[in-house]
Amino acid sequence: MIGNLKPLEILLIIAVIVLLFGAKKLPEMARSLGKSARILKSEAKAMKKDGEADAEAAAPAADQAAQQPVAPRTIQAAPGDVTSARPVNETNRTTQG
């Protein structure tokens, strides 16, 4: 459906969006959308990495894992944003999944 739009229709849609939200609000909305996309991408990478780590952790012996100290994991809202970092609650993660 989106591929069938003509240039005039796209221009009309953009004009309606500008009229609804205003020119001053659009850059702020674009920034928040970009930030949300970065967060989603980083979380997806972290979940993928956790899945690979879980698969690799099942293979080695349990005594090797007990010898290595584990640092607390944190979730960051955006790259470089340390003000919103919070520790991951491992018990909730395992019970929900």
Short mmCIF file of N, CA and C in Angstrom, two decimals:
data_model
loop_
_atom_site.label_atom_id
_atom_site.label_comp_id
_atom_site.label_asym_id
_atom_site.label_seq_id
_atom_site.Cartn_x
_atom_site.Cartn_y
_atom_site.Cartn_z
N MET A 1 0.82 -1.19 0.00
CA MET A 1 0.00 0.00 0.00
C MET A 1 0.87 1.26 0.00
N ILE A 2 1.91 1.26 0.82
CA ILE A 2 2.77 2.43 0.90
C ILE A 2 3.51 2.62 -0.42
N GLY A 3 3.85 1.55 -1.10
CA GLY A 3 4.58 1.65 -2.35
C GLY A 3 3.73 2.24 -3.47
N ASN A 4 2.41 2.28 -3.32
CA ASN A 4 1.53 2.80 -4.35
C ASN A 4 1.27 4.29 -4.22
N LEU A 5 1.85 4.96 -3.23
CA LEU A 5 1.61 6.39 -3.04
C LEU A 5 2.35 7.20 -4.10
N LYS A 6 1.65 8.18 -4.63
CA LYS A 6 2.24 9.09 -5.62
C LYS A 6 2.89 10.26 -4.88
N PRO A 7 3.80 10.98 -5.52
CA PRO A 7 4.47 12.11 -4.84
C PRO A 7 3.49 13.16 -4.30
N LEU A 8 2.42 13.43 -5.01
CA LEU A 8 1.45 14.42 -4.54
C LEU A 8 0.75 13.93 -3.26
N GLU A 9 0.47 12.64 -3.18
CA GLU A 9 -0.16 12.09 -1.98
C GLU A 9 0.78 12.15 -0.78
N ILE A 10 2.04 11.86 -1.02
CA ILE A 10 3.04 11.95 0.06
C ILE A 10 3.15 13.38 0.55
N LEU A 11 3.19 14.34 -0.36
CA LEU A 11 3.26 15.75 0.00
C LEU A 11 2.03 16.18 0.80
N LEU A 12 0.87 15.68 0.44
CA LEU A 12 -0.36 15.99 1.16
C LEU A 12 -0.32 15.41 2.57
N ILE A 13 0.18 14.21 2.72
CA ILE A 13 0.29 13.59 4.05
C ILE A 13 1.25 14.39 4.93
N ILE A 14 2.38 14.81 4.37
CA ILE A 14 3.35 15.61 5.13
C ILE A 14 2.73 16.94 5.55
N ALA A 15 1.97 17.59 4.65
CA ALA A 15 1.32 18.86 4.98
C ALA A 15 0.31 18.68 6.11
N VAL A 16 -0.45 17.61 6.10
CA VAL A 16 -1.41 17.36 7.17
C VAL A 16 -0.70 17.13 8.50
N ILE A 17 0.41 16.41 8.48
CA ILE A 17 1.17 16.16 9.71
C ILE A 17 1.71 17.47 10.28
N VAL A 18 2.25 18.33 9.41
CA VAL A 18 2.77 19.62 9.86
C VAL A 18 1.64 20.48 10.44
N LEU A 19 0.49 20.46 9.80
CA LEU A 19 -0.64 21.24 10.32
C LEU A 19 -1.14 20.71 11.66
N LEU A 20 -1.15 19.40 11.82
CA LEU A 20 -1.65 18.82 13.07
C LEU A 20 -0.70 19.06 14.24
N PHE A 21 0.58 18.83 14.03
CA PHE A 21 1.53 18.88 15.14
C PHE A 21 2.30 20.19 15.23
N GLY A 22 2.40 20.93 14.17
CA GLY A 22 3.15 22.17 14.18
C GLY A 22 4.61 21.94 13.86
N ALA A 23 5.22 22.94 13.25
CA ALA A 23 6.61 22.82 12.81
C ALA A 23 7.58 22.76 13.99
N LYS A 24 7.24 23.36 15.11
CA LYS A 24 8.15 23.35 16.26
C LYS A 24 8.16 22.00 16.97
N LYS A 25 7.07 21.28 16.92
CA LYS A 25 6.96 20.01 17.64
C LYS A 25 7.57 18.84 16.86
N LEU A 26 7.64 18.95 15.53
CA LEU A 26 8.12 17.83 14.72
C LEU A 26 9.57 17.42 15.01
N PRO A 27 10.54 18.36 15.13
CA PRO A 27 11.91 17.91 15.45
C PRO A 27 12.01 17.19 16.78
N GLU A 28 11.24 17.64 17.76
CA GLU A 28 11.25 16.99 19.07
C GLU A 28 10.69 15.57 18.96
N MET A 29 9.63 15.41 18.18
CA MET A 29 9.05 14.09 17.99
C MET A 29 10.02 13.17 17.24
N ALA A 30 10.73 13.72 16.26
CA ALA A 30 11.69 12.91 15.51
C ALA A 30 12.84 12.46 16.42
N ARG A 31 13.29 13.35 17.30
CA ARG A 31 14.37 12.98 18.24
C ARG A 31 13.91 11.88 19.18
N SER A 32 12.72 11.99 19.70
CA SER A 32 12.24 10.96 20.63
C SER A 32 12.02 9.64 19.90
N LEU A 33 11.58 9.69 18.64
CA LEU A 33 11.42 8.47 17.86
C LEU A 33 12.79 7.83 17.60
N GLY A 34 13.79 8.63 17.28
CA GLY A 34 15.14 8.10 17.07
C GLY A 34 15.72 7.50 18.34
N LYS A 35 15.49 8.16 19.47
CA LYS A 35 15.98 7.63 20.75
C LYS A 35 15.30 6.30 21.06
N SER A 36 14.01 6.22 20.82
CA SER A 36 13.29 4.97 21.05
C SER A 36 13.80 3.86 20.15
N ALA A 37 14.11 4.19 18.91
CA ALA A 37 14.64 3.19 17.98
C ALA A 37 16.02 2.70 18.44
N ARG A 38 16.86 3.61 18.94
CA ARG A 38 18.18 3.20 19.46
C ARG A 38 18.03 2.28 20.67
N ILE A 39 17.10 2.61 21.56
CA ILE A 39 16.86 1.77 22.74
C ILE A 39 16.39 0.39 22.32
N LEU A 40 15.45 0.35 21.40
CA LEU A 40 14.93 -0.93 20.92
C LEU A 40 16.03 -1.76 20.28
N LYS A 41 16.88 -1.12 19.50
CA LYS A 41 17.98 -1.83 18.83
C LYS A 41 18.97 -2.37 19.86
N SER A 42 19.32 -1.56 20.85
CA SER A 42 20.29 -2.02 21.85
C SER A 42 19.70 -3.15 22.70
N GLU A 43 18.42 -3.07 23.03
CA GLU A 43 17.78 -4.13 23.81
C GLU A 43 17.71 -5.42 23.00
N ALA A 44 17.43 -5.31 21.70
CA ALA A 44 17.37 -6.51 20.86
C ALA A 44 18.74 -7.16 20.78
N LYS A 45 19.80 -6.36 20.65
CA LYS A 45 21.16 -6.90 20.63
C LYS A 45 21.49 -7.58 21.95
N ALA A 46 21.08 -6.94 23.07
CA ALA A 46 21.36 -7.52 24.38
C ALA A 46 20.63 -8.85 24.56
N MET A 47 19.38 -8.92 24.11
CA MET A 47 18.64 -10.16 24.22
C MET A 47 19.28 -11.26 23.37
N LYS A 48 19.73 -10.89 22.18
CA LYS A 48 20.39 -11.86 21.30
C LYS A 48 21.69 -12.35 21.94
N LYS A 49 22.45 -11.41 22.51
CA LYS A 49 23.71 -11.77 23.16
C LYS A 49 23.45 -12.66 24.37
N ASP A 50 22.38 -12.36 25.14
CA ASP A 50 22.03 -13.19 26.29
C ASP A 50 21.66 -14.60 25.85
N GLY A 51 20.94 -14.71 24.76
CA GLY A 51 20.56 -16.03 24.24
C GLY A 51 21.77 -16.84 23.82
N GLU A 52 22.72 -16.18 23.17
CA GLU A 52 23.95 -16.87 22.76
C GLU A 52 24.78 -17.24 23.99
N ALA A 53 24.83 -16.35 24.96
CA ALA A 53 25.60 -16.62 26.17
C ALA A 53 24.98 -17.77 26.96
N ASP A 54 23.65 -17.84 26.99
CA ASP A 54 22.98 -18.93 27.69
C ASP A 54 23.28 -20.27 27.03
N ALA A 55 23.30 -20.27 25.71
CA ALA A 55 23.60 -21.51 24.98
C ALA A 55 25.04 -21.94 25.21
N GLU A 56 25.96 -20.98 25.25
CA GLU A 56 27.36 -21.31 25.49
C GLU A 56 27.60 -21.69 26.95
N ALA A 57 26.84 -21.11 27.86
CA ALA A 57 27.04 -21.38 29.29
C ALA A 57 26.56 -22.79 29.65
N ALA A 58 25.67 -23.34 28.88
CA ALA A 58 25.18 -24.68 29.18
C ALA A 58 26.25 -25.73 28.90
N ALA A 59 27.14 -25.46 27.96
CA ALA A 59 28.16 -26.43 27.58
C ALA A 59 29.27 -26.57 28.63
N PRO A 60 29.87 -25.48 29.15
CA PRO A 60 30.96 -25.65 30.13
C PRO A 60 30.45 -26.20 31.46
N ALA A 61 31.37 -26.67 32.25
CA ALA A 61 31.02 -27.23 33.56
C ALA A 61 30.57 -26.12 34.49
N ALA A 62 29.75 -26.46 35.47
CA ALA A 62 29.21 -25.47 36.40
C ALA A 62 30.28 -24.92 37.34
N ASP A 63 31.32 -25.68 37.62
CA ASP A 63 32.37 -25.20 38.52
C ASP A 63 33.17 -24.06 37.90
N GLN A 64 33.31 -24.04 36.60
CA GLN A 64 34.01 -22.93 35.94
C GLN A 64 33.22 -21.64 36.08
N ALA A 65 31.92 -21.71 36.00
CA ALA A 65 31.08 -20.53 36.14
C ALA A 65 31.10 -20.00 37.57
N ALA A 66 31.23 -20.89 38.54
CA ALA A 66 31.25 -20.47 39.93
C ALA A 66 32.55 -19.75 40.29
N GLN A 67 33.62 -20.03 39.57
CA GLN A 67 34.90 -19.40 39.86
C GLN A 67 34.97 -17.97 39.35
N GLN A 68 34.23 -17.62 38.32
CA GLN A 68 34.29 -16.29 37.73
C GLN A 68 33.27 -15.38 38.42
N PRO A 69 33.73 -14.21 38.94
CA PRO A 69 32.78 -13.27 39.54
C PRO A 69 31.94 -12.62 38.43
N VAL A 70 30.66 -12.46 38.72
CA VAL A 70 29.75 -11.88 37.74
C VAL A 70 29.41 -10.46 38.16
N ALA A 71 29.66 -9.50 37.26
CA ALA A 71 29.33 -8.11 37.54
C ALA A 71 27.83 -7.91 37.34
N PRO A 72 27.21 -7.04 38.13
CA PRO A 72 25.77 -6.81 37.94
C PRO A 72 25.52 -6.18 36.57
N ARG A 73 24.49 -6.69 35.90
CA ARG A 73 24.16 -6.16 34.58
C ARG A 73 23.25 -4.95 34.74
N THR A 74 23.35 -4.00 33.81
CA THR A 74 22.50 -2.82 33.84
C THR A 74 21.88 -2.61 32.47
N ILE A 75 20.75 -1.94 32.48
CA ILE A 75 20.09 -1.54 31.25
C ILE A 75 20.24 -0.03 31.15
N GLN A 76 20.72 0.46 30.01
CA GLN A 76 20.87 1.89 29.81
C GLN A 76 19.83 2.35 28.81
N ALA A 77 19.28 3.52 29.05
CA ALA A 77 18.23 4.05 28.18
C ALA A 77 18.78 4.39 26.81
N ALA A 78 19.99 4.91 26.74
CA ALA A 78 20.59 5.27 25.47
C ALA A 78 22.10 5.14 25.62
N PRO A 79 22.83 4.96 24.53
CA PRO A 79 24.29 4.86 24.65
C PRO A 79 24.86 6.11 25.30
N GLY A 80 25.64 5.91 26.33
CA GLY A 80 26.26 7.02 27.04
C GLY A 80 25.39 7.65 28.11
N ASP A 81 24.16 7.26 28.24
CA ASP A 81 23.25 7.82 29.23
C ASP A 81 23.34 7.00 30.50
N VAL A 82 24.14 7.48 31.46
CA VAL A 82 24.35 6.72 32.70
C VAL A 82 23.38 7.12 33.79
N THR A 83 22.63 8.18 33.57
CA THR A 83 21.71 8.63 34.62
C THR A 83 20.51 7.71 34.76
N SER A 84 20.15 7.01 33.69
CA SER A 84 18.98 6.15 33.76
C SER A 84 19.33 4.68 33.82
N ALA A 85 20.60 4.35 34.07
CA ALA A 85 20.99 2.95 34.18
C ALA A 85 20.41 2.35 35.45
N ARG A 86 19.94 1.14 35.34
CA ARG A 86 19.38 0.46 36.51
C ARG A 86 19.79 -1.00 36.47
N PRO A 87 19.94 -1.62 37.63
CA PRO A 87 20.33 -3.03 37.64
C PRO A 87 19.20 -3.92 37.12
N VAL A 88 19.59 -5.02 36.53
CA VAL A 88 18.64 -5.98 36.00
C VAL A 88 18.27 -6.95 37.10
N ASN A 89 16.99 -7.17 37.30
CA ASN A 89 16.52 -8.10 38.30
C ASN A 89 16.43 -9.48 37.65
N GLU A 90 17.37 -10.33 37.93
CA GLU A 90 17.45 -11.64 37.30
C GLU A 90 16.28 -12.55 37.67
N THR A 91 15.76 -12.42 38.88
CA THR A 91 14.67 -13.30 39.29
C THR A 91 13.41 -13.02 38.50
N ASN A 92 13.11 -11.75 38.24
CA ASN A 92 11.93 -11.41 37.46
C ASN A 92 12.08 -11.87 36.02
N ARG A 93 13.27 -11.77 35.47
CA ARG A 93 13.51 -12.13 34.09
C ARG A 93 13.28 -13.61 33.87
N THR A 94 13.71 -14.43 34.83
CA THR A 94 13.57 -15.87 34.64
C THR A 94 12.14 -16.33 34.89
N THR A 95 11.42 -15.67 35.78
CA THR A 95 10.06 -16.11 36.05
C THR A 95 9.09 -15.67 34.99
N GLN A 96 9.36 -14.55 34.34
CA GLN A 96 8.46 -14.07 33.29
C GLN A 96 8.67 -14.81 31.99
N GLY A 97 9.88 -15.23 31.68
CA GLY A 97 10.21 -15.84 30.39
C GLY A 97 10.00 -17.27 30.43
#
